[in-house]
C-alpha positions as a printed Julia matrix, in Angstrom:
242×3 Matrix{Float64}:
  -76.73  -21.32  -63.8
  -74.9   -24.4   -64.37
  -74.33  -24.88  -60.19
  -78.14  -24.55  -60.04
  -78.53  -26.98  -62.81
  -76.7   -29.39  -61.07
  -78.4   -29.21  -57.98
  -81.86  -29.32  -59.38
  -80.62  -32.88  -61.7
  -79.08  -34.09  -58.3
  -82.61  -33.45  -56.2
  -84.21  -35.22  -58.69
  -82.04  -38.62  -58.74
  -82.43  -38.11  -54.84
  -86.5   -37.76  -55.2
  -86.02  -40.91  -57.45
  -84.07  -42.78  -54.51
  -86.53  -41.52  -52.42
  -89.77  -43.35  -54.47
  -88.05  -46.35  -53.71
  -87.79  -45.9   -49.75
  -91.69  -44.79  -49.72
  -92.46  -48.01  -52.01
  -90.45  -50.54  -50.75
  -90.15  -50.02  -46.89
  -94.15  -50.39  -46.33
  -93.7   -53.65  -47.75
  -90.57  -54.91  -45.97
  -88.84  -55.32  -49.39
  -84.93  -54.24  -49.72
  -84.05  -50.54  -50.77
  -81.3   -51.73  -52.54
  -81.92  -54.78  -54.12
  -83.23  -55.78  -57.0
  -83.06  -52.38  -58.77
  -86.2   -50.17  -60.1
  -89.18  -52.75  -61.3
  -92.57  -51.64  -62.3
  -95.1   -51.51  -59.57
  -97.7   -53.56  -61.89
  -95.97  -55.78  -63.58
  -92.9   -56.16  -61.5
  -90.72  -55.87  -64.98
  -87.08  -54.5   -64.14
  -87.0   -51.35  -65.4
  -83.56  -50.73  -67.72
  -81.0   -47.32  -67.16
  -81.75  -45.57  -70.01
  -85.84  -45.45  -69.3
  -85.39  -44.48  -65.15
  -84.18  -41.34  -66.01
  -86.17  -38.73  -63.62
  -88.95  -36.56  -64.2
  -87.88  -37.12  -68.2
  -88.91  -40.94  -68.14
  -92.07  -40.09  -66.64
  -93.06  -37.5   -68.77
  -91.82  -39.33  -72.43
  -93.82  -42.3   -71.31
  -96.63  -39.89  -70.24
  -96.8   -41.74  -66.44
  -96.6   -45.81  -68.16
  -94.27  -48.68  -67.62
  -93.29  -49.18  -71.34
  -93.45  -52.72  -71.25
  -96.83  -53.53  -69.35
  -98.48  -50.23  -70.45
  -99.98  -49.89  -66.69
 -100.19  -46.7   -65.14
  -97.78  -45.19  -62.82
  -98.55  -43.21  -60.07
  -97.87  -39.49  -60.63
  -96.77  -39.58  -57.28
  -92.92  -40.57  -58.63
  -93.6   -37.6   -60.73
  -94.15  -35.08  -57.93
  -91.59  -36.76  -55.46
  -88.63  -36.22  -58.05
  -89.93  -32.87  -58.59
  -90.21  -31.69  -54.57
  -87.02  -33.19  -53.95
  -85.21  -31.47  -57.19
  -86.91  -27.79  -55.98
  -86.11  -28.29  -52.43
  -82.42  -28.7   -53.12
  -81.87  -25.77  -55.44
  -83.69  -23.98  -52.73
  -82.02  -24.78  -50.29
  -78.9   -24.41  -51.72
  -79.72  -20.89  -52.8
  -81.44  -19.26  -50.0
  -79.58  -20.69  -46.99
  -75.93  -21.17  -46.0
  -74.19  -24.05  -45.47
  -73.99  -26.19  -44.02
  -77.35  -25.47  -42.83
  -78.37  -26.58  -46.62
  -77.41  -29.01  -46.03
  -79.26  -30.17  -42.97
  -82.34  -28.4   -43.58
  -82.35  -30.57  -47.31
  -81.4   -33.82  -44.95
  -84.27  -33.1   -42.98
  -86.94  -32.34  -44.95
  -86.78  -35.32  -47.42
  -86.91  -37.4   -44.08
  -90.08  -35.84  -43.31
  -91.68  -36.04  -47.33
  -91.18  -39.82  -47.08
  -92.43  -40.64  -43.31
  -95.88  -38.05  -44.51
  -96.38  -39.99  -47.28
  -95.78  -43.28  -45.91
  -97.72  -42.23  -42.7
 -100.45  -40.62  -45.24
 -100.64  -44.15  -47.01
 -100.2   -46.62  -44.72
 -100.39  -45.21  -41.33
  -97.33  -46.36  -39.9
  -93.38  -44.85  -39.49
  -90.58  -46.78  -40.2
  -88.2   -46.79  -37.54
  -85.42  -46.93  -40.13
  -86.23  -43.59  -41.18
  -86.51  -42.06  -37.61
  -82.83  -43.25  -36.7
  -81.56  -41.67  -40.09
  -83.03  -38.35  -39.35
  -81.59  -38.66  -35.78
  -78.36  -39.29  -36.83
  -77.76  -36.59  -39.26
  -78.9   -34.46  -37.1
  -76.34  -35.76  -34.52
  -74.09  -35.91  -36.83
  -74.62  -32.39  -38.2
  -74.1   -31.08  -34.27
  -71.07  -32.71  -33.61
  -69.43  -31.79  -36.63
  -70.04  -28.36  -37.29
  -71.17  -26.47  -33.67
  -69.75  -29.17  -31.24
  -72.57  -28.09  -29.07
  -75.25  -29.67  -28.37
  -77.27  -28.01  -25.88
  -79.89  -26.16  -28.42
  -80.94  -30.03  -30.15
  -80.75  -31.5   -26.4
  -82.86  -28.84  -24.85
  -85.14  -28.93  -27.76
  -85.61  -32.96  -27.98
  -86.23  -32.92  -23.78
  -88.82  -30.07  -24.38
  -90.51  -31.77  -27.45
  -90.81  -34.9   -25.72
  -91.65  -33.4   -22.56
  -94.7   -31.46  -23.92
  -96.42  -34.43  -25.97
  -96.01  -36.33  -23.0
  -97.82  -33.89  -21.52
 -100.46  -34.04  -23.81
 -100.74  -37.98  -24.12
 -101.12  -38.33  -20.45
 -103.81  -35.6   -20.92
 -105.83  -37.17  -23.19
 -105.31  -40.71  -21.03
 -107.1   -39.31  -18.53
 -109.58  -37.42  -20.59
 -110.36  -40.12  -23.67
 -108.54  -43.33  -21.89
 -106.88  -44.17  -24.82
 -103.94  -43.19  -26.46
 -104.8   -40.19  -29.61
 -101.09  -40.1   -30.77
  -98.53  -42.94  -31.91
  -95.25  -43.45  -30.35
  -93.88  -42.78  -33.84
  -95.66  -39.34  -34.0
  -93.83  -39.01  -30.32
  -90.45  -39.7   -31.62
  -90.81  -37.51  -34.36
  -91.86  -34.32  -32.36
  -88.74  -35.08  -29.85
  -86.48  -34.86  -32.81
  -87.69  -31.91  -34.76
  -87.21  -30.02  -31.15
  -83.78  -30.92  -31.1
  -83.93  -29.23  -35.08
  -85.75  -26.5   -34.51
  -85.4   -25.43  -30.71
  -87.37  -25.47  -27.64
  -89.49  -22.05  -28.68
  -89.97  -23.48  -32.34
  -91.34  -27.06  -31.59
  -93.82  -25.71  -29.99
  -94.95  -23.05  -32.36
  -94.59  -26.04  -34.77
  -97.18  -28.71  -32.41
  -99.24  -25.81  -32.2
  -99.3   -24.94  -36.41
  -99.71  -28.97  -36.92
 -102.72  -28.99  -34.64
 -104.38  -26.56  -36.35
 -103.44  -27.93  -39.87
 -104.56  -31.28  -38.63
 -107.89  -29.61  -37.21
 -108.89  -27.84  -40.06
 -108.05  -30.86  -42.59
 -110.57  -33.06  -40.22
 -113.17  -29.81  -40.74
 -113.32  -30.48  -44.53
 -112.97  -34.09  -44.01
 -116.04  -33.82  -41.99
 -118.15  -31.45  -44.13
 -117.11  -33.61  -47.41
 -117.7   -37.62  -45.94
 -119.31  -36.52  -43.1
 -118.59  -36.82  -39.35
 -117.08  -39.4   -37.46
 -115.81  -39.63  -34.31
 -113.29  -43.07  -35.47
 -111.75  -41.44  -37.91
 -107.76  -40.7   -37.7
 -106.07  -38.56  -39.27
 -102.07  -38.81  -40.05
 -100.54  -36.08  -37.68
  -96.74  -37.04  -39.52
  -97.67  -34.65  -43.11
  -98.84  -31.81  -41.04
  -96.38  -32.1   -38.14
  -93.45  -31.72  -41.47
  -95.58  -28.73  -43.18
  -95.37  -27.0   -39.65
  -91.99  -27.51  -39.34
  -90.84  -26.55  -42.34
  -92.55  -23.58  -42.51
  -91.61  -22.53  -38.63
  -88.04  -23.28  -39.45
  -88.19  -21.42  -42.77
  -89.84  -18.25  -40.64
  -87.05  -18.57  -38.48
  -83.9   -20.27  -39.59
  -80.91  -21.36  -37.36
């Protein structure tokens, strides 16, 4: 009880980390400097009241200085982040926690940056690389599964790019969303990124249904493929785990 205690308080200073990345990196500001301000009034934001999850709820979502509100967003990052670490820790061994936890708060940041402001850092992208890399080397010293999977990934979207070129003549996909797809194949595997493309392109088809039915049709509207290209992948890995 106490191990799982400290996982879920560790998550949670992670998911507050994490609020910081998905605010600040949009706007070009530094992730480590100044430390935590208030999104409306830009007030520095002392220790003892960043605490997370707890700040948030005592000061029922407000900067206590400013009184503005504050996204629950922070709320729900802190929390996702907290659960998916316990969880991870619990149900899978290590070190495959440990990557699986790497990975996924990776891919909660770039869907809701992507959701937000529909772009990817490239910051991110190299991060997620690199653990994974990193994770390789270090503990199978083999890296023909994540090198077969990135040159099938990237293989098949290119595929499907140079499809639609000569379909739509224009490009449907970003080269973020490209990059992205070439590393969860060197995650997940050459038969599981494409399970996953497929699951995303559903996801992504059905969430432009009701976006359709609700606002009505359009043929200019884009939809961020980054949040459903991470729920497919998550749940595809979960379904079948290294």
């Amino acid at each position: 009880m106490l191990l799982d205690s400290l996982y879920f308080i560790l998550g949670s200073i992670i998911g507050s980390f994490l609020n910081v990345v998905i605010y600040r990196l949009p706007r070009n500001l530094s992730i480590i400097s100044p430390r935590s301000f208030c999104p409306e009034c830009e007030e520095m934001i002392p220790f003892y009241r960043n605490i997370p999850i707890i700040s948030y709820i005592l000061q029922m979502g407000k900067c206590n200085h400013c009184s503005g509100k504050i996204s629950i967003r922070y709320l729900i990052v802190e929390i996702i982040s907290a659960v998916a670490l316990l969880l991870s820790m619990k149900l899978l061994p290590n070190p495959e926690a440990v990557l699986f936890y790497w990975m996924f708060v990776h891919l909660l940041v770039l869907s809701i940056i992507d959701q937000k402001w529909m772009k990817i850092p490239i910051s991110i992208i190299i991060s997620m690389a690199l653990g994974l890399m990193g994770f390789h080397l270090i503990w199978t010293a083999d890296l023909m599964v994540p090198t077969s999977g990135f040159i099938v990934g990237s293989g098949f979207i290119a595929f499907v790019v140079g499809l639609n070129w000569l379909i739509f003549h224009k490009q449907t996909m970003g080269y973020g969303d490209l990059i992205i797809v070439a590393i969860l194949g060197g995650w997940l595997g050459t038969i599981q990124i494409f399970l996953t493309i497929f699951l995303a392109s559903i996801l992504a088809l059905l969430a432009f249904l009701v976006y359709s039915i609700i606002k009505g049709f359009s043929r200019s509207k884009s939809l961020p493929f980054v949040p459903f290209l991470s729920i497919a992948a998550i749940v595809i890995y979960l379904i079948n785990p290294m």
